[in-house]
mmCIF file with all atom_site columns, C-alpha atoms and ligand atoms in Angstrom:
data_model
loop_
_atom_site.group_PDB
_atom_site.id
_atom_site.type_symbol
_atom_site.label_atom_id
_atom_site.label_alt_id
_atom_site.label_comp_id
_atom_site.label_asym_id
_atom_site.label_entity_id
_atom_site.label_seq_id
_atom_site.pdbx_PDB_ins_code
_atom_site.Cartn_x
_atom_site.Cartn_y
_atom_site.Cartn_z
_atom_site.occupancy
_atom_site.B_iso_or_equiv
_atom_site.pdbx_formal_charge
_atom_site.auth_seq_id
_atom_site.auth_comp_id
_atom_site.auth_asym_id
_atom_site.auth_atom_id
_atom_site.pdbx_PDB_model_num
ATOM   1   C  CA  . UNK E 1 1   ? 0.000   0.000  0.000   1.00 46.00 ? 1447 UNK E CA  1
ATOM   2   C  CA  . UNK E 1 2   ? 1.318   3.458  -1.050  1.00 50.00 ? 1448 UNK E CA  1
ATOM   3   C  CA  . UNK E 1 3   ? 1.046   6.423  1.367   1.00 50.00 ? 1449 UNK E CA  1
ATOM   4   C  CA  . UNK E 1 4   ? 0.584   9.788  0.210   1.00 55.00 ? 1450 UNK E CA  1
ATOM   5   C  CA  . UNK E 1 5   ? 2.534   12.514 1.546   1.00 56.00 ? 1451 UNK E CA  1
ATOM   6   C  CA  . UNK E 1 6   ? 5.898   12.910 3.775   1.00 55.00 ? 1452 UNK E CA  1
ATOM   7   C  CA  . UNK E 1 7   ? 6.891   9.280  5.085   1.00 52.00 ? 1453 UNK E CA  1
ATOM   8   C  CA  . UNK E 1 8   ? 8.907   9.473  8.523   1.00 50.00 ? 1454 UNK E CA  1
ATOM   9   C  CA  . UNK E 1 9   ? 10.711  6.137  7.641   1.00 60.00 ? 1455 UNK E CA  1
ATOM   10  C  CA  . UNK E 1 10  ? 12.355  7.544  5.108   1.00 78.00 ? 1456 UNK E CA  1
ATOM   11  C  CA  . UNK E 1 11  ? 15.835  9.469  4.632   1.00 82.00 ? 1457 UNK E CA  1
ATOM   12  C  CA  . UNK E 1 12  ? 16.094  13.255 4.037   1.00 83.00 ? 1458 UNK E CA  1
ATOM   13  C  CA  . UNK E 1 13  ? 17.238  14.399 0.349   1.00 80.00 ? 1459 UNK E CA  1
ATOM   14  C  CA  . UNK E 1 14  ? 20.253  16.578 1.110   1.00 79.00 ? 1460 UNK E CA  1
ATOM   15  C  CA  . UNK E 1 15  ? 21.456  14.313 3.501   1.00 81.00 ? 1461 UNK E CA  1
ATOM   16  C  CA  . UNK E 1 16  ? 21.182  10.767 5.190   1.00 76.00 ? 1462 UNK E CA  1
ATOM   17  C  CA  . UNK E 1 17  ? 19.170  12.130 8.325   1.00 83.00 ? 1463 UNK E CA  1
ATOM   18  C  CA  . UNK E 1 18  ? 15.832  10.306 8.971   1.00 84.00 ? 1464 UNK E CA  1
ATOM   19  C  CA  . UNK E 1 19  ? 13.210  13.061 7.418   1.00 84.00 ? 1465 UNK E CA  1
ATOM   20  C  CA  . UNK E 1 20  ? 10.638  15.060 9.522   1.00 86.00 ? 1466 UNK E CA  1
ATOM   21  C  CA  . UNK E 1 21  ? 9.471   17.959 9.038   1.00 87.00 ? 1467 UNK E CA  1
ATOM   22  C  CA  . UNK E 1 22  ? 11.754  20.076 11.032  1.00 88.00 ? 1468 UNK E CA  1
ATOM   23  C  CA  . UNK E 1 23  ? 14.288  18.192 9.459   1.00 89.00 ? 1469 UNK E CA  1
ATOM   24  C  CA  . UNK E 1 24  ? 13.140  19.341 5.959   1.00 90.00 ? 1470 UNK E CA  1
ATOM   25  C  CA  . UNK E 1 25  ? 12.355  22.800 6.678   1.00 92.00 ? 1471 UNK E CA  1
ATOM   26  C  CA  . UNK E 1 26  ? 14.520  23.595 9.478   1.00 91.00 ? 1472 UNK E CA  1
ATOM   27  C  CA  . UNK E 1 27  ? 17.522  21.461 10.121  1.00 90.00 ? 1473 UNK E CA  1
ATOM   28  C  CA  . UNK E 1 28  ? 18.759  20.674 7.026   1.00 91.00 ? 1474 UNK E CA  1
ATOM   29  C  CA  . UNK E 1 29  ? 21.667  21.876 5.388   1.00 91.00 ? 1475 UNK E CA  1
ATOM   30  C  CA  . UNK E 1 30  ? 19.666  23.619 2.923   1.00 94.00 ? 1476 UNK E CA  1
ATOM   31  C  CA  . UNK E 1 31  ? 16.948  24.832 4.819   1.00 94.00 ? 1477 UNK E CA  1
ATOM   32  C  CA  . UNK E 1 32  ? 19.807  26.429 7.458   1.00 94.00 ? 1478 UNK E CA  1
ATOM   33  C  CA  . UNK E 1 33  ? 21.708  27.899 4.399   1.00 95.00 ? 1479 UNK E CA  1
ATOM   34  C  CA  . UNK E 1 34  ? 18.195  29.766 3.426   1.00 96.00 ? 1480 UNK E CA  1
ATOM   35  C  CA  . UNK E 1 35  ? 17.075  30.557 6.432   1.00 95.00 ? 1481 UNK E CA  1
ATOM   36  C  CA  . UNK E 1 36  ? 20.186  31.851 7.425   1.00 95.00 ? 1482 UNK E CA  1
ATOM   37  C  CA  . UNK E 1 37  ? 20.623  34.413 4.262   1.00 96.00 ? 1483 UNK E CA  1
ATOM   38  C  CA  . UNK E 1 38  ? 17.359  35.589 4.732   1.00 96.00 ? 1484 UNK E CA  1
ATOM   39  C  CA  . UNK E 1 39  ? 18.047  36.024 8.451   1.00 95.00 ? 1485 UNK E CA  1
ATOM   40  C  CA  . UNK E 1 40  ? 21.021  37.882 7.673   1.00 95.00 ? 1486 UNK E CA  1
ATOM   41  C  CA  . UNK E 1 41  ? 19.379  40.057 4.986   1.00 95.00 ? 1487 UNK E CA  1
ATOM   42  C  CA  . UNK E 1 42  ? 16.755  41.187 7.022   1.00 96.00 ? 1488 UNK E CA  1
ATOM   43  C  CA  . UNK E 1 43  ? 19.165  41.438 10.516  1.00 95.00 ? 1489 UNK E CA  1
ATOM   44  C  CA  . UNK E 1 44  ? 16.658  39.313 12.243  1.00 93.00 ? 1490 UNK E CA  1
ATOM   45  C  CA  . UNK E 1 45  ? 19.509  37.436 13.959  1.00 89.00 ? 1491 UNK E CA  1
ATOM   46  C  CA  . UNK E 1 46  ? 16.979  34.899 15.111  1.00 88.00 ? 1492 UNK E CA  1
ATOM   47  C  CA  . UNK E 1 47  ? 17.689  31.917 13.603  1.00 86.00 ? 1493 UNK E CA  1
ATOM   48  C  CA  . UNK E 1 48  ? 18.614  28.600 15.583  1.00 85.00 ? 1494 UNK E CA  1
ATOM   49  C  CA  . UNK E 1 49  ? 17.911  25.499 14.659  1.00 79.00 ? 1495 UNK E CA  1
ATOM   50  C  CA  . UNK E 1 50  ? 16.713  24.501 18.596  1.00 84.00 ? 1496 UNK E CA  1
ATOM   51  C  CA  . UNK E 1 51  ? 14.164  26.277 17.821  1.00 85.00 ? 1497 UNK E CA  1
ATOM   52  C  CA  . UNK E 1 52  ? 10.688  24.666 17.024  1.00 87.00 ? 1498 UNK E CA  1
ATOM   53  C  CA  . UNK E 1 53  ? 8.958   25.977 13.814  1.00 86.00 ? 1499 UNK E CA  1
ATOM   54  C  CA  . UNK E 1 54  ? 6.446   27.439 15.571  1.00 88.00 ? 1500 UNK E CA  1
ATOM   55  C  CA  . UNK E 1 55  ? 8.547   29.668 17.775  1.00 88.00 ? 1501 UNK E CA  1
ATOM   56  C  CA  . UNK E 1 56  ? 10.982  30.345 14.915  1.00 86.00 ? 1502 UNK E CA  1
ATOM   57  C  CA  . UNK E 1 57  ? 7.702   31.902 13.121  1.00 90.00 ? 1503 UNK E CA  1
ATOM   58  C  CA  . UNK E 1 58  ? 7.136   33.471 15.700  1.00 91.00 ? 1504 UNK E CA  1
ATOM   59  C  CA  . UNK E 1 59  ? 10.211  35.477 15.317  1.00 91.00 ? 1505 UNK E CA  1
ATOM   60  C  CA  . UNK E 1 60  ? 10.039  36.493 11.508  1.00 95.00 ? 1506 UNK E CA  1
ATOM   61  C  CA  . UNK E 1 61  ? 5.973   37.474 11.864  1.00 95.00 ? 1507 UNK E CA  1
ATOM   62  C  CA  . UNK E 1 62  ? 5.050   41.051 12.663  1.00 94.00 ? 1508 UNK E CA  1
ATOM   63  C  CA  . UNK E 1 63  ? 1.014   42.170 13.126  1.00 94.00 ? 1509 UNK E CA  1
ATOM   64  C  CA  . UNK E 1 64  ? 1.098   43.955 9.805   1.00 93.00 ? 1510 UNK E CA  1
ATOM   65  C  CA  . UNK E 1 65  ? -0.983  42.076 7.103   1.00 92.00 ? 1511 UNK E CA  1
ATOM   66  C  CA  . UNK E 1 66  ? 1.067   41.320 4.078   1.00 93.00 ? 1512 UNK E CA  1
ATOM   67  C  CA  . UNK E 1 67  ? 4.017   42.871 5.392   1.00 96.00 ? 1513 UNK E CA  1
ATOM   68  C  CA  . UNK E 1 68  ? 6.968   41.422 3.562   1.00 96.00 ? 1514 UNK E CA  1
ATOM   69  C  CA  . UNK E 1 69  ? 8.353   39.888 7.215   1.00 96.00 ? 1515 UNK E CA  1
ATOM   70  C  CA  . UNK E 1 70  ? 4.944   37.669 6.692   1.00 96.00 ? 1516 UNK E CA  1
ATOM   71  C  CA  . UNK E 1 71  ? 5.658   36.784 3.027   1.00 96.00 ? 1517 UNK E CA  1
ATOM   72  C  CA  . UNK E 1 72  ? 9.444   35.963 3.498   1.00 96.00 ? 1518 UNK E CA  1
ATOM   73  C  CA  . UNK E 1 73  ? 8.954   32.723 5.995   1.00 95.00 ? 1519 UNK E CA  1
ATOM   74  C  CA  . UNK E 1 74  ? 5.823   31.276 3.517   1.00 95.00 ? 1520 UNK E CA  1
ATOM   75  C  CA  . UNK E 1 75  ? 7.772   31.097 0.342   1.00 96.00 ? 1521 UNK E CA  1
ATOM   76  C  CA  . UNK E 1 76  ? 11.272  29.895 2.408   1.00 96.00 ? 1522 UNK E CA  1
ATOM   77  C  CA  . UNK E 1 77  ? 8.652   27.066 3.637   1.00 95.00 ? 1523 UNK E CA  1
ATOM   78  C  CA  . UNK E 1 78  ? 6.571   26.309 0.366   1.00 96.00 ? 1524 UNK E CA  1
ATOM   79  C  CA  . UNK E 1 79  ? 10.279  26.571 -1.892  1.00 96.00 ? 1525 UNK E CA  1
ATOM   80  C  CA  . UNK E 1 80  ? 11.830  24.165 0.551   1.00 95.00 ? 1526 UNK E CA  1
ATOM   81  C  CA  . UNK E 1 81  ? 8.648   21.642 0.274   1.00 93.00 ? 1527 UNK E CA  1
ATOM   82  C  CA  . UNK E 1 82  ? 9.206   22.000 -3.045  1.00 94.00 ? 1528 UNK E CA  1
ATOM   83  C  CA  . UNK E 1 83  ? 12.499  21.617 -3.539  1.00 94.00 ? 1529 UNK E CA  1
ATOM   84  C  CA  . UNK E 1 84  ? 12.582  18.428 -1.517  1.00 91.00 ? 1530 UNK E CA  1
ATOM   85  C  CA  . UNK E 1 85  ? 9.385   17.068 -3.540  1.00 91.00 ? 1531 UNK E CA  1
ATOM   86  C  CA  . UNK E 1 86  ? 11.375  17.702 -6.710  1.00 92.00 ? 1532 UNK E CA  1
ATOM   87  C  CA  . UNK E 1 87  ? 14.448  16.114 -5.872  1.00 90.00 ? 1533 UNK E CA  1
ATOM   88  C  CA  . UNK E 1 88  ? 12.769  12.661 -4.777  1.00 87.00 ? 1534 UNK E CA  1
ATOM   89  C  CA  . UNK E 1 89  ? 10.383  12.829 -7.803  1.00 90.00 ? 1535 UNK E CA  1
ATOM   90  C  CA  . UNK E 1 90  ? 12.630  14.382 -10.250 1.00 91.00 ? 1536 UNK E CA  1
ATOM   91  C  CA  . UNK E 1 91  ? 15.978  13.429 -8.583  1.00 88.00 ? 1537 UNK E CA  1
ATOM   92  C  CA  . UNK E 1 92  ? 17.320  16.806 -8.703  1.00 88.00 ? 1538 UNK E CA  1
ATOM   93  C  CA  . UNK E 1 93  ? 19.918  17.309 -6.100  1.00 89.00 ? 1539 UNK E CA  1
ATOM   94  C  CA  . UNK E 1 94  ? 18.643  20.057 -3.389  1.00 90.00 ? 1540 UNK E CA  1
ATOM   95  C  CA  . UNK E 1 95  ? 20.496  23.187 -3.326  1.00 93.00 ? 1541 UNK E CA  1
ATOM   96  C  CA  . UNK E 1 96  ? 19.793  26.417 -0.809  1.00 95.00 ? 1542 UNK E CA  1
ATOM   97  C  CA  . UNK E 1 97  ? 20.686  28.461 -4.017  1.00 95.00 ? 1543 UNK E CA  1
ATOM   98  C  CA  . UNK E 1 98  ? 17.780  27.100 -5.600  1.00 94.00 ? 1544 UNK E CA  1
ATOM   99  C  CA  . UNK E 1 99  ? 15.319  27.657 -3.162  1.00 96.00 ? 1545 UNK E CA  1
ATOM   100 C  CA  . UNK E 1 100 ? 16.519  31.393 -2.518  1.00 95.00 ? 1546 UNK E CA  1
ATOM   101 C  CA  . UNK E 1 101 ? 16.505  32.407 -5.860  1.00 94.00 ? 1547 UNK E CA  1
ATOM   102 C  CA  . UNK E 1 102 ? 13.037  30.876 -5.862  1.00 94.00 ? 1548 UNK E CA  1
ATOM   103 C  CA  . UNK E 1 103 ? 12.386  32.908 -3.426  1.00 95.00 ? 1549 UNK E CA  1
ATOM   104 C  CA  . UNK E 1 104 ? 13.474  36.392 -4.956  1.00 94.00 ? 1550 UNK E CA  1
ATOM   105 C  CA  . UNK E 1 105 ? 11.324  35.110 -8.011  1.00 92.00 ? 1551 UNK E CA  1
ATOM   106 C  CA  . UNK E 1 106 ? 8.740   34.804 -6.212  1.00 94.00 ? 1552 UNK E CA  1
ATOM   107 C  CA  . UNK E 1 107 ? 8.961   38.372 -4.303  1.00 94.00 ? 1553 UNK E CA  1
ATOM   108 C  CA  . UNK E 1 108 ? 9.529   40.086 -7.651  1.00 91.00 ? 1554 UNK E CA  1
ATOM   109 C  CA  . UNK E 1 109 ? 6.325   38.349 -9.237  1.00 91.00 ? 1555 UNK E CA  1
ATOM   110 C  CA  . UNK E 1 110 ? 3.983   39.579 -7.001  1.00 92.00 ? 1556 UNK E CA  1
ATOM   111 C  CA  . UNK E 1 111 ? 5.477   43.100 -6.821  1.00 91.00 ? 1557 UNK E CA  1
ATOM   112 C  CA  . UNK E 1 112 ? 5.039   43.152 -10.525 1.00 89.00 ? 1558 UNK E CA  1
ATOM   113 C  CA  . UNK E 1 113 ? 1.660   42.112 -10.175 1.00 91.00 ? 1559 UNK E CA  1
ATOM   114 C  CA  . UNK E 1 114 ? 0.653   44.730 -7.368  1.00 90.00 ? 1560 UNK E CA  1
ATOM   115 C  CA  . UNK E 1 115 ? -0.215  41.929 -5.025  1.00 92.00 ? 1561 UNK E CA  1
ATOM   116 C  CA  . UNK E 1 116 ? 2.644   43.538 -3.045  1.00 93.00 ? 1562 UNK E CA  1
ATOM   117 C  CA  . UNK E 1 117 ? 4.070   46.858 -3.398  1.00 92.00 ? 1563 UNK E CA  1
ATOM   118 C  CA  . UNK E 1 118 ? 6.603   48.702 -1.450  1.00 92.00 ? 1564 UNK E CA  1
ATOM   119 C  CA  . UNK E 1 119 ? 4.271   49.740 0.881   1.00 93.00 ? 1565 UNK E CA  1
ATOM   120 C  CA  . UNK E 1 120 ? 4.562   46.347 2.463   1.00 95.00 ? 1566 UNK E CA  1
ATOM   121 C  CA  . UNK E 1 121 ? 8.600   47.157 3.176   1.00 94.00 ? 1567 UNK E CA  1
ATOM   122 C  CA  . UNK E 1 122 ? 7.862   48.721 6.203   1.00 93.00 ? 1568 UNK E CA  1
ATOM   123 C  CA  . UNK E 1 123 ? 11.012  49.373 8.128   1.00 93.00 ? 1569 UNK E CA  1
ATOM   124 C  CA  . UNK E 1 124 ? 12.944  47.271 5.431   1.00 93.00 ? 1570 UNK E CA  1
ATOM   125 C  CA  . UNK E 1 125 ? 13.231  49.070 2.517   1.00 91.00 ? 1571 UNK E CA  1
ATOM   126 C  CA  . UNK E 1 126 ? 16.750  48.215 2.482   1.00 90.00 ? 1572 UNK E CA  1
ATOM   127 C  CA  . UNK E 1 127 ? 15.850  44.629 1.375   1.00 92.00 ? 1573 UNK E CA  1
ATOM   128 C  CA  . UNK E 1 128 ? 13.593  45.957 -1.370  1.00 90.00 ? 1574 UNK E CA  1
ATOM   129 C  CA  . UNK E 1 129 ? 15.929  46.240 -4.399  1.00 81.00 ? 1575 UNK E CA  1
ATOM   130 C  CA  . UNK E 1 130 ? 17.663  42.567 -3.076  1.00 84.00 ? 1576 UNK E CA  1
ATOM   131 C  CA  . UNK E 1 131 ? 14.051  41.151 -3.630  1.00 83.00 ? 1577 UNK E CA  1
ATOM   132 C  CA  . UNK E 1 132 ? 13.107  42.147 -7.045  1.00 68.00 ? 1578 UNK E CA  1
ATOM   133 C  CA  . UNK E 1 133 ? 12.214  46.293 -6.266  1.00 62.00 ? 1579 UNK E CA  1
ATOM   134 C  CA  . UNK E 1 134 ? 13.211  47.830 -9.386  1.00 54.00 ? 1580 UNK E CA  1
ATOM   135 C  CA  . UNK E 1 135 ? 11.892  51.302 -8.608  1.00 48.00 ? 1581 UNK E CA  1
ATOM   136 C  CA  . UNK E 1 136 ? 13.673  52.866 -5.924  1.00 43.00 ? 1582 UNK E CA  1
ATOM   137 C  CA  . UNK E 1 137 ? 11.348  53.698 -3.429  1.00 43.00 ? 1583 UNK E CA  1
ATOM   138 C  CA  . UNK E 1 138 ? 12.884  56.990 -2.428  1.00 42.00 ? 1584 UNK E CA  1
ATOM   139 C  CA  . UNK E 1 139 ? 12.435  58.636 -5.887  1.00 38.00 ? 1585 UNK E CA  1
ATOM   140 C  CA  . UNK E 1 140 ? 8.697   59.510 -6.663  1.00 40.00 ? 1586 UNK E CA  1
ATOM   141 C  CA  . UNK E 1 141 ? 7.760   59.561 -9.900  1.00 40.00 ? 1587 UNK E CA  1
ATOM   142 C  CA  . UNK E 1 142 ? 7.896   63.502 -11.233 1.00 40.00 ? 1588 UNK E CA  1
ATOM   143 C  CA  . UNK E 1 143 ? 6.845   64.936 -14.415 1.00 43.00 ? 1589 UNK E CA  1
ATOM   144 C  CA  . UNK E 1 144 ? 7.858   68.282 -15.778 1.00 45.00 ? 1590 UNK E CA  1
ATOM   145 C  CA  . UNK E 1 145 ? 5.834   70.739 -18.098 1.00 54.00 ? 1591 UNK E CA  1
ATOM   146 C  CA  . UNK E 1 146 ? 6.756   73.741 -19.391 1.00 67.00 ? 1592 UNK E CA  1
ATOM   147 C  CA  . UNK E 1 147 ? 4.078   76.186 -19.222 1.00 73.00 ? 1593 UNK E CA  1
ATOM   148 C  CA  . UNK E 1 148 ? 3.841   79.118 -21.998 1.00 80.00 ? 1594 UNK E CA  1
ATOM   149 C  CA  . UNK E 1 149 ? 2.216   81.922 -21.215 1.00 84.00 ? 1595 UNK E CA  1
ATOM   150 C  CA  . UNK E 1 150 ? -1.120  82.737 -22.881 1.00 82.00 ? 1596 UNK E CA  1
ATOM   151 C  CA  . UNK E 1 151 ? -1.518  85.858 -25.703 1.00 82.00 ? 1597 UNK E CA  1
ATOM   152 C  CA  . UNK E 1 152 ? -1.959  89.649 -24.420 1.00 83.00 ? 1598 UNK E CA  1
ATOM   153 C  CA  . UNK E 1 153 ? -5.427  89.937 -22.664 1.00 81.00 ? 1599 UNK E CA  1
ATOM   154 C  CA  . UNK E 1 154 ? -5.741  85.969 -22.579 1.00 80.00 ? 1600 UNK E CA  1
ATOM   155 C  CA  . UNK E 1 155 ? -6.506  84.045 -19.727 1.00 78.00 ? 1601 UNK E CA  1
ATOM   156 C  CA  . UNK E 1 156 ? -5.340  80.372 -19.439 1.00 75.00 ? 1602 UNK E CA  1
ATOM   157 C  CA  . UNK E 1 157 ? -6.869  77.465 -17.778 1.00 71.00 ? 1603 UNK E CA  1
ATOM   158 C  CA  . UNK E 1 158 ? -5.501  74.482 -16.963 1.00 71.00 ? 1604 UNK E CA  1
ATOM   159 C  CA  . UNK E 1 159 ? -7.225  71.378 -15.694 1.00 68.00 ? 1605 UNK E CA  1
ATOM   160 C  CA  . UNK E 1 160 ? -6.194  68.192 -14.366 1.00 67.00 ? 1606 UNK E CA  1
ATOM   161 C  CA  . UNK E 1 161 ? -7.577  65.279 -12.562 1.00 57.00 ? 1607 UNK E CA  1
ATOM   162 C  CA  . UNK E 1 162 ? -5.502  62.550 -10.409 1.00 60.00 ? 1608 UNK E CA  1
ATOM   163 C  CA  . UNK E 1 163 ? -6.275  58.892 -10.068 1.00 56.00 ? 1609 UNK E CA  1
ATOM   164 C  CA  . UNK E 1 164 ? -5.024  57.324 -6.751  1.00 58.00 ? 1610 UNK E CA  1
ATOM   165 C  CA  . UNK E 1 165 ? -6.020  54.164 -5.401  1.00 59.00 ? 1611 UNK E CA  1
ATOM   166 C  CA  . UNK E 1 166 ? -9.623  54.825 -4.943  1.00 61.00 ? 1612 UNK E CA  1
ATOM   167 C  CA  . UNK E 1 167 ? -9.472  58.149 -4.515  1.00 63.00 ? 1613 UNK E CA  1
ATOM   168 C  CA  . UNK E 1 168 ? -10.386 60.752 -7.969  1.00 62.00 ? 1614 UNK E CA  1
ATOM   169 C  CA  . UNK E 1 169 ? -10.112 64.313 -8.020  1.00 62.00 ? 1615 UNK E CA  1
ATOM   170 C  CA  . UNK E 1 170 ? -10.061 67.264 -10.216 1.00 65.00 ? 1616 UNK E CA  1
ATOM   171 C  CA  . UNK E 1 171 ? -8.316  70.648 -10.048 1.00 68.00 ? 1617 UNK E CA  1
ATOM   172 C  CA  . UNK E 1 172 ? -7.745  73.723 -12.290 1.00 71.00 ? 1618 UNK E CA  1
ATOM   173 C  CA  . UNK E 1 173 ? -6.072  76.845 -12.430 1.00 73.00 ? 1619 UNK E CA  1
ATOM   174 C  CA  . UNK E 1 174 ? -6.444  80.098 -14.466 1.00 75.00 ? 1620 UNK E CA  1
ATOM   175 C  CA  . UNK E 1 175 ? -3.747  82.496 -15.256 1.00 77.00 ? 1621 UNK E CA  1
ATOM   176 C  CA  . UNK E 1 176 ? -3.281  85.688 -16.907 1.00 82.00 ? 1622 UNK E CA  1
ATOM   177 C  CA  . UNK E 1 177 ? -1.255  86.716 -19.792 1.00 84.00 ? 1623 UNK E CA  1
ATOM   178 C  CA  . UNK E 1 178 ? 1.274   87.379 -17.314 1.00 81.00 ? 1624 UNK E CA  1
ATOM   179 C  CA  . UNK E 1 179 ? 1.649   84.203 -15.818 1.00 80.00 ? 1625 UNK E CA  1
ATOM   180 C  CA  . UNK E 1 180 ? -0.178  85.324 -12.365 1.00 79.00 ? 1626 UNK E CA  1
ATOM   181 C  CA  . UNK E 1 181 ? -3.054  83.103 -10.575 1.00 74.00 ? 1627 UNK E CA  1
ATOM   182 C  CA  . UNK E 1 182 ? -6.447  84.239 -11.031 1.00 74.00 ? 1628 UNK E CA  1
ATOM   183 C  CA  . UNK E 1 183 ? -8.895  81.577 -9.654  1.00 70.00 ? 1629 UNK E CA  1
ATOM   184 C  CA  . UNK E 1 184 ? -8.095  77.945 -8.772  1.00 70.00 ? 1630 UNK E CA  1
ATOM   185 C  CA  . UNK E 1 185 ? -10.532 75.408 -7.380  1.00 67.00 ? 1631 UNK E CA  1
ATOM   186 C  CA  . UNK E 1 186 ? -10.047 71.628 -6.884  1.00 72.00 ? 1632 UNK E CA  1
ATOM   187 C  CA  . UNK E 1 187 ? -12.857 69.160 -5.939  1.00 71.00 ? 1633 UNK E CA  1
ATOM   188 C  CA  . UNK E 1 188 ? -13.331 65.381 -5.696  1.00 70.00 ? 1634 UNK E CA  1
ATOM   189 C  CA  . UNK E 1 189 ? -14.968 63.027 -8.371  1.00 66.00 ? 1635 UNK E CA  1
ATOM   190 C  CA  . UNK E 1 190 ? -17.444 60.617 -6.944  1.00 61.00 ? 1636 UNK E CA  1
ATOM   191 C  CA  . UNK E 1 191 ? -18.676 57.590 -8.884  1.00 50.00 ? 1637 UNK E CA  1
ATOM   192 C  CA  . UNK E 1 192 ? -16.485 58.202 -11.898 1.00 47.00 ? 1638 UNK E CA  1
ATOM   193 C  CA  . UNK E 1 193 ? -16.274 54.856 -14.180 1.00 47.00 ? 1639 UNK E CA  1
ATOM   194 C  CA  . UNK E 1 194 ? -12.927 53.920 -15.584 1.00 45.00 ? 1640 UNK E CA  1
HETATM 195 ZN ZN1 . ZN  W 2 .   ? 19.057  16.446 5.513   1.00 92.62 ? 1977 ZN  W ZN1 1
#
C-alpha cells in the first residue's frame, strides 16, 4: 500500500538524516543555508535550529498584514517543500541556491503584479531592491511641463484630474497673460467609471 505525503521512515534528500518535518524545513543543510541568508538580509539574527517551527515563526511574523516579514517565511517554507518534492520525484539534487533564488522570483512576481508593493517594506526598505524592487522607493515619480504663457489679454486654464487608489479628483487653475493666478478650485470626483 502506497502512502501519500511525507513518510517518517524515510531518509532526508540533502542528507542521510531520517526526514521530519523540522528536518526538511529547518535542520537541514539547505533549509539552514536559506534561512540563514534571509536572516542575515533582514538582521533578524533569530535563527537557531533549537528552535521549534512554531517559535521560529514566531520570530520572523510582525502584526502587519502582508508585510513582507509575513511573506518571506511562507515562500522559504513552500520553496523548501518544493524543492525536496522535486528532488525525490525528479531526482534533482537540493540546493539552498535554488530555493533562494526561488524565493526572490517569487517576491519580484507579485510586486510586478501589485499583489505587493513597497508599501509592504515597512522598516525594510533596504531589502527591497535585493528582492526584485526595481523602482527605488525613495524617488517619486515627477513629471515636468513647461508652461507658456497665454496671448496679451488671454486668460489660461488648466485642468487636471488625479487617479489614486480609490481616490479621484479634479483641479484647475487660471492664469493671466502674465503668468499670475487668477482663480483655482479643486474638488473630488465621486462615482467616476474607468
Ligand atoms: Zn538532511
Amino acid at each position: 500500500m502506497i502512502h501519500k505525503g511525507l513518510s517518517l521512515a524515510s531518509k532526508c534528500q540533502c542528507c542521510l538524516h531520517t526526514e521530519n518535518i523540522h528536518h526538511v524545513l529547518i535542520l537541514a543543510s539547505v533549509a539552514v543555508r536559506t534561512w540563514v541568508y534571509f536572516d542575515d538580509l533582514f538582521k533578524l539574527n533569530c535563527f537557531n535550529y533549537h528552535l521549534s517551527l512554531k517559535a521560529f515563526l514566531n520570530c520572523w511574523l510582525v502584526n502587519i498584514k502582508g508585510h513582507i516579514r509575513n511573506v518571506i517565511p511562507c515562500l522559504i517554507l513552500w520553496f523548501l517543500w518544493l524543492e525536496r518534492n522535486n528532488s525525490i520525484f525528479n531526482g534533482v539534487k537540493m540546493g539552498h541556491l535554488n530555493v533562494i533564488q526561488k524565493v526572490k522570483d517569487k517576491v519580484a512576481a507579485l510586486l510586478a503584479v501589485k499583489l505587493i508593493s513597497v508599501k509592504d517594506f515597512k522598516n525594510y526598505l533596504f531589502v527591497f531592491k535585493t528582492l526584485g524592487g526595481s523602482m527605488d522607493p525613495s524617488i517619486s515619480l515627477v513629471r515636468t511641463f513647461k508652461w507658456n504663457k497665454p496671448p496679451h489679454n488671454f486668460y489660461k486654464l488648466n485642468i487636471d484630474v488625479s487617479i489614486n487608489d480609490n481616490v479621484t479628483g479634479f483641479g484647475g487653475v487660471i492664469r493671466d497673460s502674465n503668468g499670475y493666478f487668477v482663480a483655482g478650485f479643486a474638488g473630488p470626483l465621486n462615482n467616476v467609471d474607468y
